Amino acid sequence: MKKILMIPGPIEYEHDVLSAMAKPTYAHTSKEFAEIFKDALEKTMMVFDAKDGLPYAISGSGTLAMEISTANFIKKDSKILVVSTGYFGDRFVDLFSRFSKNVEVYRPPLGYSADPKEIYEKVSKGEYDLVTVTHVDTSSGVKNNIKEIAKFFRDLDTILVVDGVCSIGGEEFSMQWGVDVAFTASQKALGVPPGLAVGVVGAKALKFMEKNPPLTFYSDLRIWQNVLRTYMQGKAAYFATPAVNLILALDVSLNMIVKEGIDNRVKRHQIIAESIRAALKEIGLKFIPKEGSYANTISVQYLPENVKQSDFLADAERFGAVFAGGLIPEIKEKYFRIGHMGSITSSEVLIAIGAVERALKKNGYKIDLGRGLSAAQEVLYNSGY
Ligand code: PMP
């Protein structure tokens, strides 16, 4: 039976994007492929709102993007600050444990976003070599205010790295706010099946990289830089075989994003998120993110006390929508996550909320069916979607 994938990535993909995956594969050294790769890299710059710097699209998942986007900009035992608002923030701590003994973590209480003032107080003396912030942590659904945080870094040597895996393509974002390095993965708001690490490296970070070889090989951006800059001229070069068909799919999806217009796309994500939150609130669920920390790309909420997560998720799937369980170890089984990014429409909101309502009722929760749907409908109707 047909069901929609509403986990926070992978998501439902556009038919034209999937068709690109099924095309006969070009030689990675061909003129045809070089032109497409060039276009995809240019559009990557547009989606990241980057004026200059090096875009990359390298085979691997978001975790590779985390490594590429940090390992190239630190030395052994560099002083690093990790701003963690969940499981994926904490993943940076594991990653850095391979490179440095000087890692500090700023971890706001669960559900709260990082206070930009606290970050300023920590970094303003210029003691840190690198700081990481997760824009939207997919485990908690908490969104950080990158615009406010990034402006402090413009006059510092400290490199600011933003994990935009659960945000870029669905949330307002600009490298020009003062972000030095940002990245995402193909499978989320960029709307491409899993398999590509996609990012942009700004001027400050590129300068650091030239003088400091990283302790990695496949992730060494100095090697990739030569290859990527050649492709950016519409010519082919080789270091490691690119995922040709994924790049074709990326190019199709980025063209769709640019055609929709980034602002329109962010607005659509915002309205969809508001309609889902209005519905879940009406149903009586409590969110993990506190007011003001909500994301446009994902909704994260506790299950009612006596509802067993595995039963709820299985029923929701039977009723037509696949949601995700929790990731934060201490409360993993107490909450669930709905991903709403990419080419998501109002129809999918209604399928998802319908499935939530019926699955909760099936599991003993007292609910008047249709209350959540009605709340979602109001938001969608009032915003013209
Ligand atoms: N960062 C964030 C914010 C994520 O959501 C994820 C994946 N859900 C990752 C990093 C890691 O990406 P991947 O699973 O593609 O390696």
PDB file of N, CA and C and ligand atoms in Angstrom, residues 8-9 60-66 88-89 91-92 134-139 163-167 183 185-188 194-196 327 337, ligand 1:
ATOM      1  N   PRO A   8      12.999  12.425   9.061  1.00  0.00           N
ATOM      2  CA  PRO A   8      13.857  13.565   8.688  1.00  0.00           C
ATOM      3  C   PRO A   8      15.007  13.147   7.773  1.00  0.00           C
ATOM      4  N   GLY A   9      14.711  12.614   6.667  1.00  0.00           N
ATOM      5  CA  GLY A   9      15.674  12.219   5.638  1.00  0.00           C
ATOM      6  C   GLY A   9      16.130  10.786   5.824  1.00  0.00           C
ATOM      7  N   GLY A  60      29.423  10.488  -0.219  1.00  0.00           N
ATOM      8  CA  GLY A  60      29.468  10.144   1.203  1.00  0.00           C
ATOM      9  C   GLY A  60      28.231  10.724   1.860  1.00  0.00           C
ATOM     10  N   SER A  61      28.031  10.420   3.115  1.00  0.00           N
ATOM     11  CA  SER A  61      26.831  10.936   3.790  1.00  0.00           C
ATOM     12  C   SER A  61      27.158  12.210   4.571  1.00  0.00           C
ATOM     13  N   GLY A  62      26.203  12.678   5.351  1.00  0.00           N
ATOM     14  CA  GLY A  62      26.388  13.903   6.126  1.00  0.00           C
ATOM     15  C   GLY A  62      27.555  13.810   7.106  1.00  0.00           C
ATOM     16  N   THR A  63      27.821  12.616   7.578  1.00  0.00           N
ATOM     17  CA  THR A  63      28.917  12.463   8.538  1.00  0.00           C
ATOM     18  C   THR A  63      30.267  12.737   7.866  1.00  0.00           C
ATOM     19  N   LEU A  64      30.376  12.369   6.590  1.00  0.00           N
ATOM     20  CA  LEU A  64      31.601  12.722   5.853  1.00  0.00           C
ATOM     21  C   LEU A  64      31.683  14.246   5.730  1.00  0.00           C
ATOM     22  N   ALA A  65      30.544  14.881   5.474  1.00  0.00           N
ATOM     23  CA  ALA A  65      30.543  16.351   5.380  1.00  0.00           C
ATOM     24  C   ALA A  65      31.000  16.966   6.700  1.00  0.00           C
ATOM     25  N   MET A  66      30.614  16.351   7.823  1.00  0.00           N
ATOM     26  CA  MET A  66      31.061  16.846   9.130  1.00  0.00           C
ATOM     27  C   MET A  66      32.589  16.779   9.205  1.00  0.00           C
ATOM     28  N   PHE A  88      23.366  15.180  17.185  1.00  0.00           N
ATOM     29  CA  PHE A  88      24.312  15.470  16.103  1.00  0.00           C
ATOM     30  C   PHE A  88      25.356  16.496  16.506  1.00  0.00           C
ATOM     31  N   GLY A  89      25.032  17.365  17.454  1.00  0.00           N
ATOM     32  CA  GLY A  89      26.055  18.234  18.034  1.00  0.00           C
ATOM     33  C   GLY A  89      27.073  17.369  18.755  1.00  0.00           C
ATOM     34  N   ARG A  91      27.863  14.403  18.166  1.00  0.00           N
ATOM     35  CA  ARG A  91      28.681  13.622  17.224  1.00  0.00           C
ATOM     36  C   ARG A  91      30.005  14.344  16.909  1.00  0.00           C
ATOM     37  N   PHE A  92      29.969  15.679  16.915  1.00  0.00           N
ATOM     38  CA  PHE A  92      31.214  16.434  16.692  1.00  0.00           C
ATOM     39  C   PHE A  92      32.238  16.138  17.787  1.00  0.00           C
ATOM     40  N   THR A 134      25.213  23.359  15.260  1.00  0.00           N
ATOM     41  CA  THR A 134      24.263  22.621  14.429  1.00  0.00           C
ATOM     42  C   THR A 134      23.041  23.515  14.231  1.00  0.00           C
ATOM     43  N   HIS A 135      22.740  23.841  12.978  1.00  0.00           N
ATOM     44  CA  HIS A 135      21.639  24.782  12.724  1.00  0.00           C
ATOM     45  C   HIS A 135      20.332  24.210  13.284  1.00  0.00           C
ATOM     46  N   VAL A 136      19.917  23.047  12.742  1.00  0.00           N
ATOM     47  CA  VAL A 136      18.769  22.343  13.321  1.00  0.00           C
ATOM     48  C   VAL A 136      19.266  20.962  13.738  1.00  0.00           C
ATOM     49  N   ASP A 137      19.213  20.667  15.032  1.00  0.00           N
ATOM     50  CA  ASP A 137      19.630  19.321  15.435  1.00  0.00           C
ATOM     51  C   ASP A 137      18.443  18.379  15.231  1.00  0.00           C
ATOM     52  N   THR A 138      18.651  17.403  14.383  1.00  0.00           N
ATOM     53  CA  THR A 138      17.575  16.505  13.949  1.00  0.00           C
ATOM     54  C   THR A 138      17.064  15.615  15.076  1.00  0.00           C
ATOM     55  N   SER A 139      17.845  15.492  16.136  1.00  0.00           N
ATOM     56  CA  SER A 139      17.419  14.637  17.252  1.00  0.00           C
ATOM     57  C   SER A 139      16.441  15.361  18.167  1.00  0.00           C
ATOM     58  N   ASP A 163      26.653  23.038  10.807  1.00  0.00           N
ATOM     59  CA  ASP A 163      26.037  21.811  10.298  1.00  0.00           C
ATOM     60  C   ASP A 163      24.621  22.177   9.859  1.00  0.00           C
ATOM     61  N   GLY A 164      24.437  22.229   8.542  1.00  0.00           N
ATOM     62  CA  GLY A 164      23.127  22.587   7.994  1.00  0.00           C
ATOM     63  C   GLY A 164      22.409  21.385   7.406  1.00  0.00           C
ATOM     64  N   VAL A 165      22.746  20.190   7.897  1.00  0.00           N
ATOM     65  CA  VAL A 165      22.183  18.969   7.304  1.00  0.00           C
ATOM     66  C   VAL A 165      20.657  18.966   7.374  1.00  0.00           C
ATOM     67  N   CYS A 166      20.112  19.439   8.494  1.00  0.00           N
ATOM     68  CA  CYS A 166      18.648  19.427   8.622  1.00  0.00           C
ATOM     69  C   CYS A 166      18.054  20.819   8.376  1.00  0.00           C
ATOM     70  N   SER A 167      18.805  21.676   7.676  1.00  0.00           N
ATOM     71  CA  SER A 167      18.267  23.024   7.485  1.00  0.00           C
ATOM     72  C   SER A 167      18.430  23.566   6.067  1.00  0.00           C
ATOM     73  N   PHE A 183      27.667  22.964   5.629  1.00  0.00           N
ATOM     74  CA  PHE A 183      27.488  21.744   4.835  1.00  0.00           C
ATOM     75  C   PHE A 183      26.109  21.162   5.066  1.00  0.00           C
ATOM     76  N   ALA A 185      23.695  17.342   3.595  1.00  0.00           N
ATOM     77  CA  ALA A 185      23.765  16.050   2.921  1.00  0.00           C
ATOM     78  C   ALA A 185      22.609  16.016   1.943  1.00  0.00           C
ATOM     79  N   SER A 186      22.767  15.225   0.879  1.00  0.00           N
ATOM     80  CA  SER A 186      21.786  15.297  -0.210  1.00  0.00           C
ATOM     81  C   SER A 186      20.371  14.905   0.194  1.00  0.00           C
ATOM     82  N   GLN A 187      20.252  14.002   1.168  1.00  0.00           N
ATOM     83  CA  GLN A 187      18.961  13.328   1.381  1.00  0.00           C
ATOM     84  C   GLN A 187      17.889  14.152   2.086  1.00  0.00           C
ATOM     85  N   LYS A 188      18.237  15.362   2.524  1.00  0.00           N
ATOM     86  CA  LYS A 188      17.229  16.128   3.278  1.00  0.00           C
ATOM     87  C   LYS A 188      16.624  17.236   2.416  1.00  0.00           C
ATOM     88  N   PRO A 194      20.104   9.735  -0.630  1.00  0.00           N
ATOM     89  CA  PRO A 194      21.314   9.760   0.179  1.00  0.00           C
ATOM     90  C   PRO A 194      22.566   9.430  -0.632  1.00  0.00           C
ATOM     91  N   GLY A 195      23.690  10.020  -0.246  1.00  0.00           N
ATOM     92  CA  GLY A 195      24.952   9.649  -0.890  1.00  0.00           C
ATOM     93  C   GLY A 195      25.892  10.791  -1.220  1.00  0.00           C
ATOM     94  N   LEU A 196      25.440  12.044  -0.999  1.00  0.00           N
ATOM     95  CA  LEU A 196      26.350  13.164  -1.287  1.00  0.00           C
ATOM     96  C   LEU A 196      26.533  14.058  -0.066  1.00  0.00           C
ATOM     97  N   LEU A 327      16.168   9.852  19.137  1.00  0.00           N
ATOM     98  CA  LEU A 327      17.610   9.602  19.021  1.00  0.00           C
ATOM     99  C   LEU A 327      18.365   9.966  20.291  1.00  0.00           C
ATOM    100  N   ARG A 337       9.487  11.813  15.704  1.00  0.00           N
ATOM    101  CA  ARG A 337       9.874  12.945  14.856  1.00  0.00           C
ATOM    102  C   ARG A 337       9.187  12.849  13.488  1.00  0.00           C
TER     103      ARG A 337
HETATM  104  N1  PMP B   1      24.026  16.294  11.127  1.00  0.00           N
HETATM  105  C1  PMP B   1      22.690  16.346  11.215  1.00  0.00           C
HETATM  106  C2  PMP B   1      22.053  17.586  11.748  1.00  0.00           C
HETATM  107  C3  PMP B   1      21.924  15.262  10.800  1.00  0.00           C
HETATM  108  O1  PMP B   1      20.600  15.319  10.865  1.00  0.00           O
HETATM  109  C4  PMP B   1      22.556  14.117  10.290  1.00  0.00           C
HETATM  110  C5  PMP B   1      21.761  12.918   9.801  1.00  0.00           C
HETATM  111  N2  PMP B   1      20.495  12.776  10.231  1.00  0.00           N
HETATM  112  C6  PMP B   1      23.950  14.107  10.209  1.00  0.00           C
HETATM  113  C7  PMP B   1      24.640  15.215  10.634  1.00  0.00           C
HETATM  114  C8  PMP B   1      24.675  12.926   9.703  1.00  0.00           C
HETATM  115  O2  PMP B   1      24.300  12.654   8.388  1.00  0.00           O
HETATM  116  P1  PMP B   1      24.361  11.188   7.753  1.00  0.00           P
HETATM  117  O3  PMP B   1      23.407  10.324   8.500  1.00  0.00           O
HETATM  118  O4  PMP B   1      23.944  11.426   6.340  1.00  0.00           O
HETATM  119  O5  PMP B   1      25.758  10.712   7.887  1.00  0.00           O
END
